[in-house]
Amino acid sequence: MEAFPVRILAADRTFYDGLCESLTISTSDGEQGILAHHSDMIAAVSPGVLRYRAPGEPMRVAAVSPGMLKVENGEVLMLLDSAEYPEEIDEARARREADEAREALLQQKSRQEYQLAQASLARAVNRLRVKSGSLGER
């Protein structure tokens, strides 16, 4: 399979910078799969699961937060709030964050606080799914 350059930047680090044979990411338009020679595009990344395969390596999976994806001239650039491999996720912390977000949702102080709590809950649940490996095979 032909490889293409990918650069994935999280807010706190360069998450991945190298060649890739395939990449799948959740976007606002649904899940997008990218292979070599993909047409140019820009998309909003949704909280979800990133899957990619570097040449000669097994498929890697990560939990990602919102961001942007750009495919241009056969190169992929992804800018994300955060990206974590399963082994980097602190399960106890993610459970605490999910519980706190659920509690905040019940309080419904303002629309903005409610939306922030929803986003926090979605991120925590996504991190727990990636950590547990309950993503389904693709």
XYZ file of N, CA and C in Angstrom:
414
model
N 0.845 -1.175 0.000
C 0.000 0.000 0.000
C 0.897 1.247 0.000
N 0.532 2.230 -0.769
C 1.338 3.442 -0.889
C 1.174 4.337 0.343
N 2.267 4.924 0.785
C 2.266 5.773 1.978
C 2.185 7.249 1.590
N 1.735 8.046 2.543
C 1.633 9.493 2.358
C 2.041 10.176 3.671
N 2.515 11.427 3.611
C 2.954 12.107 4.826
C 1.785 12.596 5.680
N 1.913 12.376 6.995
C 0.887 12.794 7.956
C 1.575 13.519 9.100
N 0.985 14.628 9.494
C 1.464 15.371 10.660
C 0.249 15.626 11.547
N 0.297 15.086 12.778
C -0.802 15.241 13.730
C -0.264 16.017 14.922
N -0.788 17.216 15.113
C -0.342 18.091 16.187
C -1.442 18.256 17.221
N -1.163 17.862 18.447
C -2.068 18.121 19.568
C -1.626 19.436 20.189
N -2.449 20.007 21.042
C -2.133 21.305 21.640
C -0.825 21.266 22.430
N -0.503 20.103 23.004
C 0.665 20.025 23.877
C 1.876 19.318 23.279
N 1.742 18.751 22.055
C 2.872 18.012 21.489
C 2.611 17.628 20.035
N 3.671 17.200 19.383
C 3.525 16.577 18.078
C 3.157 15.131 18.350
N 1.955 14.753 18.002
C 1.452 13.412 18.301
C 2.028 12.379 17.335
N 2.040 12.706 16.037
C 2.621 11.809 15.036
C 3.098 12.638 13.863
N 4.276 12.305 13.366
C 4.824 12.983 12.198
C 5.596 11.940 11.409
N 4.997 11.481 10.325
C 5.650 10.445 9.533
C 4.767 9.971 8.408
N 5.144 8.837 7.853
C 4.383 8.276 6.754
C 3.247 7.411 7.280
N 2.215 7.309 6.457
C 1.013 6.589 6.842
C 0.458 5.894 5.597
N -0.068 4.680 5.777
C -0.700 3.973 4.664
C -2.211 4.171 4.639
N -2.804 4.354 5.824
C -4.242 4.604 5.907
C -4.535 5.350 7.198
N -5.593 6.133 7.165
C -5.983 6.931 8.326
C -7.498 7.049 8.319
N -8.108 6.883 9.484
C -9.558 7.042 9.631
C -9.800 7.945 10.829
N -10.699 8.923 10.662
C -10.970 9.909 11.714
C -12.442 10.299 11.677
N -12.993 10.605 12.852
C -14.373 11.087 12.938
C -14.399 12.579 12.619
N -15.297 12.965 11.722
C -15.458 14.382 11.382
C -16.921 14.772 11.562
N -17.187 16.040 11.391
C -18.568 16.520 11.513
C -19.463 15.926 10.423
N -18.873 15.420 9.346
C -19.637 14.792 8.259
C -19.641 13.269 8.351
N -19.140 12.720 9.440
C -19.059 11.275 9.602
C -17.618 10.817 9.573
N -17.425 9.526 9.572
C -16.072 8.979 9.591
C -15.447 9.113 8.206
N -14.215 9.614 8.160
C -13.498 9.808 6.903
C -12.296 8.873 6.857
N -12.146 8.171 5.767
C -10.976 7.338 5.532
C -10.088 8.027 4.518
N -8.792 8.003 4.766
C -7.852 8.678 3.878
C -6.764 7.698 3.478
N -6.512 7.634 2.185
C -5.433 6.839 1.611
C -4.577 7.763 0.753
N -3.493 7.250 0.219
C -2.629 8.041 -0.661
C -3.455 8.600 -1.823
N -3.117 9.779 -2.261
C -3.761 10.472 -3.388
C -5.198 10.887 -3.093
N -5.544 11.032 -1.818
C -6.881 11.501 -1.451
C -7.063 12.914 -2.000
N -8.265 13.253 -2.377
C -8.524 14.604 -2.878
C -8.369 15.618 -1.751
N -8.050 16.849 -2.122
C -7.884 17.918 -1.142
C -9.191 18.146 -0.399
N -9.074 18.398 0.899
C -10.270 18.647 1.701
C -9.882 19.313 3.012
N -10.862 19.929 3.631
C -10.738 20.466 4.988
C -11.978 19.986 5.731
N -11.787 19.525 6.967
C -12.921 19.018 7.742
C -12.704 19.323 9.215
N -13.816 19.464 9.927
C -13.773 19.617 11.381
C -13.711 18.219 11.989
N -12.726 17.994 12.846
C -12.589 16.709 13.530
C -13.503 16.712 14.743
N -14.248 15.629 14.906
C -15.139 15.455 16.056
C -14.436 14.604 17.101
N -14.822 14.745 18.364
C -14.260 13.848 19.374
C -14.558 12.413 18.975
N -13.560 11.588 19.021
C -13.754 10.205 18.611
C -12.460 9.445 18.569
N -12.398 8.521 17.623
C -11.272 7.612 17.523
C -10.496 7.879 16.238
N -9.185 7.946 16.376
C -8.265 8.046 15.249
C -7.646 6.672 15.064
N -7.634 6.193 13.828
C -6.953 4.943 13.496
C -5.993 5.254 12.353
N -4.741 4.791 12.489
C -3.806 4.971 11.386
C -2.798 3.832 11.374
N -2.257 3.589 10.187
C -1.263 2.538 10.023
C -0.034 3.127 9.336
N 1.096 3.078 10.038
C 2.378 3.462 9.456
C 2.910 2.263 8.669
N 3.721 2.486 7.637
C 4.242 1.380 6.837
C 4.943 0.320 7.704
N 4.540 -0.941 7.523
C 5.149 -2.043 8.240
C 4.780 -2.146 9.709
N 3.845 -1.348 10.174
C 3.438 -1.325 11.581
C 1.991 -1.777 11.715
N 1.600 -2.205 12.923
C 0.188 -2.529 13.142
C -0.649 -1.251 13.222
N -1.951 -1.405 13.107
C -2.872 -0.277 13.218
C -2.744 0.331 14.612
N -2.667 1.660 14.674
C -2.628 2.378 15.950
C -3.982 3.058 16.159
N -4.399 3.139 17.409
C -5.681 3.727 17.773
C -5.421 4.786 18.828
N -6.173 5.890 18.761
C -6.031 6.958 19.745
C -7.374 7.651 19.947
N -7.548 8.207 21.140
C -8.713 9.046 21.432
C -8.333 10.477 21.056
N -9.198 11.151 20.320
C -8.917 12.532 19.925
C -10.072 13.450 20.317
N -9.717 14.697 20.570
C -10.682 15.753 20.852
C -10.850 16.600 19.589
N -11.745 17.580 19.613
C -12.015 18.354 18.403
C -10.770 19.006 17.800
N -10.889 19.284 16.517
C -9.801 19.937 15.802
C -10.137 20.101 14.337
N -9.095 20.227 13.532
C -9.249 20.422 12.087
C -8.354 19.450 11.338
N -8.809 19.046 10.165
C -8.071 18.146 9.285
C -7.946 18.831 7.931
N -6.732 18.806 7.380
C -6.518 19.346 6.037
C -5.746 18.319 5.225
N -6.273 17.993 4.060
C -5.561 17.157 3.091
C -5.280 18.071 1.905
N -3.989 18.221 1.596
C -3.610 19.110 0.491
C -2.365 18.555 -0.186
N -2.441 18.409 -1.499
C -1.318 17.901 -2.292
C -0.795 16.574 -1.750
N -1.707 15.702 -1.331
C -1.323 14.385 -0.867
C -0.766 14.320 0.543
N -0.756 15.447 1.243
C -0.254 15.492 2.620
C -1.406 15.780 3.577
N -1.325 15.195 4.775
C -2.370 15.369 5.784
C -1.801 16.156 6.953
N -2.537 17.174 7.378
C -2.217 17.933 8.583
C -3.443 17.914 9.466
N -3.256 17.508 10.715
C -4.353 17.479 11.670
C -3.947 18.304 12.881
N -4.797 19.245 13.277
C -4.588 20.065 14.470
C -5.689 19.697 15.458
N -5.302 19.184 16.631
C -6.266 18.672 17.597
C -6.064 19.299 18.970
N -7.149 19.397 19.732
C -7.026 19.833 21.120
C -6.203 18.825 21.911
N -6.496 17.523 21.713
C -5.728 16.484 22.395
C -5.801 15.190 21.612
N -4.796 14.342 21.826
C -4.743 13.009 21.235
C -3.997 12.116 22.217
N -4.572 10.940 22.500
C -3.973 10.034 23.481
C -4.075 8.595 23.011
N -2.965 7.880 23.136
C -2.981 6.440 22.917
C -3.623 5.784 24.135
N -4.193 4.587 23.978
C -4.836 3.913 25.116
C -3.940 3.812 26.343
N -2.666 3.512 26.147
C -1.755 3.357 27.289
C -1.467 4.676 28.008
N -1.807 5.800 27.410
C -1.599 7.110 28.040
C -2.809 7.567 28.853
N -3.925 6.893 28.704
C -5.163 7.318 29.351
C -5.222 6.778 30.778
N -5.444 7.678 31.715
C -5.630 7.307 33.119
C -7.120 6.980 33.291
N -7.422 5.695 33.410
C -8.818 5.258 33.456
C -9.572 5.836 34.652
N -8.941 5.857 35.822
C -9.609 6.381 37.019
C -9.936 7.867 36.837
N -9.014 8.607 36.264
C -9.252 10.039 36.031
C -10.387 10.239 35.021
N -10.393 9.447 33.965
C -11.451 9.560 32.953
C -12.811 9.233 33.561
N -12.869 8.229 34.444
C -14.135 7.896 35.125
C -14.595 9.044 36.024
N -13.652 9.640 36.756
C -13.993 10.797 37.604
C -14.539 11.942 36.751
N -13.869 12.219 35.625
C -14.323 13.295 34.737
C -15.722 13.004 34.196
N -15.991 11.755 33.852
C -17.323 11.388 33.353
C -18.368 11.579 34.447
N -18.058 11.159 35.664
C -18.994 11.322 36.779
C -19.264 12.801 37.058
N -18.204 13.619 37.048
C -18.367 15.056 37.290
C -19.207 15.702 36.186
N -18.989 15.279 34.952
C -19.761 15.833 33.841
C -21.233 15.431 33.939
N -21.492 14.187 34.333
C -22.885 13.742 34.508
C -23.575 14.559 35.597
N -22.870 14.806 36.687
C -23.413 15.622 37.778
C -23.700 17.048 37.296
N -22.778 17.616 36.526
C -22.973 18.970 35.995
C -24.182 19.016 35.059
N -24.403 17.964 34.284
C -25.557 17.920 33.386
C -26.868 17.950 34.171
N -26.886 17.299 35.314
C -28.093 17.280 36.142
C -28.405 18.650 36.733
N -27.379 19.448 36.976
C -27.573 20.762 37.599
C -28.086 21.804 36.611
N -27.739 21.720 35.352
C -28.241 22.605 34.288
C -28.292 24.078 34.702
N -27.165 24.635 35.096
C -27.144 26.032 35.532
C -27.392 27.014 34.391
N -26.736 26.831 33.282
C -26.960 27.692 32.118
C -26.753 26.844 30.867
N -27.179 27.366 29.758
C -27.021 26.625 28.498
C -25.549 26.376 28.191
N -24.721 27.391 28.420
C -23.290 27.256 28.149
C -22.660 26.201 29.064
N -23.009 26.220 30.342
C -22.475 25.229 31.277
C -22.952 23.826 30.904
N -24.188 23.718 30.445
C -24.734 22.437 30.018
C -23.949 21.902 28.809
N -23.692 22.778 27.838
C -22.942 22.366 26.654
C -21.507 21.976 27.003
N -20.888 22.694 27.916
C -19.540 22.342 28.366
C -19.540 20.979 29.060
N -20.556 20.733 29.867
C -20.667 19.441 30.551
C -20.878 18.315 29.542
N -21.692 18.560 28.509
C -21.896 17.554 27.466
C -20.583 17.228 26.764
N -19.811 18.256 26.433
C -18.526 18.054 25.763
C -17.557 17.292 26.670
N -17.538 17.628 27.945
C -16.662 16.930 28.894
C -17.053 15.460 29.016
N -18.344 15.205 29.066
C -18.820 13.823 29.161
C -18.442 13.045 27.902
N -18.635 13.637 26.737
C -18.302 12.961 25.480
C -16.810 12.631 25.424
N -15.975 13.557 25.855
C -14.526 13.321 25.851
C -14.158 12.195 26.806
N -14.714 12.217 28.012
C -14.392 11.193 29.005
C -14.860 9.810 28.547
N -16.058 9.726 28.011
C -16.582 8.445 27.536
C -15.744 7.928 26.370
N -15.353 8.809 25.467
C -14.507 8.424 24.340
C -13.164 7.886 24.829
N -12.559 8.562 25.805
C -11.279 8.111 26.348
C -11.423 6.728 26.981
N -12.534 6.495 27.697
C -12.758 5.197 28.321
C -12.956 4.095 27.270
N -13.648 4.414 26.181
C -13.836 3.441 25.096
C -12.496 3.052 24.480
N -11.652 4.043 24.234
C -10.344 3.764 23.641
C -9.487 2.969 24.616
N -9.510 3.345 25.879
C -8.718 2.644 26.897
C -9.136 1.190 27.008
N -10.433 0.917 26.984
C -10.928 -0.461 27.154
C -10.814 -1.277 25.879
N -10.605 -0.608 24.754
C -10.494 -1.328 23.483
C -11.837 -1.736 22.902
N -12.939 -1.215 23.420
C -14.274 -1.593 22.935
C -14.695 -0.693 21.769
N -13.925 -0.775 20.686
C -14.166 0.095 19.538
C -14.780 -0.651 18.366
N -14.791 -1.958 18.414
C -15.234 -2.720 17.252
C -14.115 -2.781 16.240
N -13.998 -3.866 15.534
C -12.946 -4.028 14.531
C -13.348 -3.352 13.239
N -12.358 -2.752 12.596
C -12.590 -2.082 11.317
C -11.554 -2.545 10.336
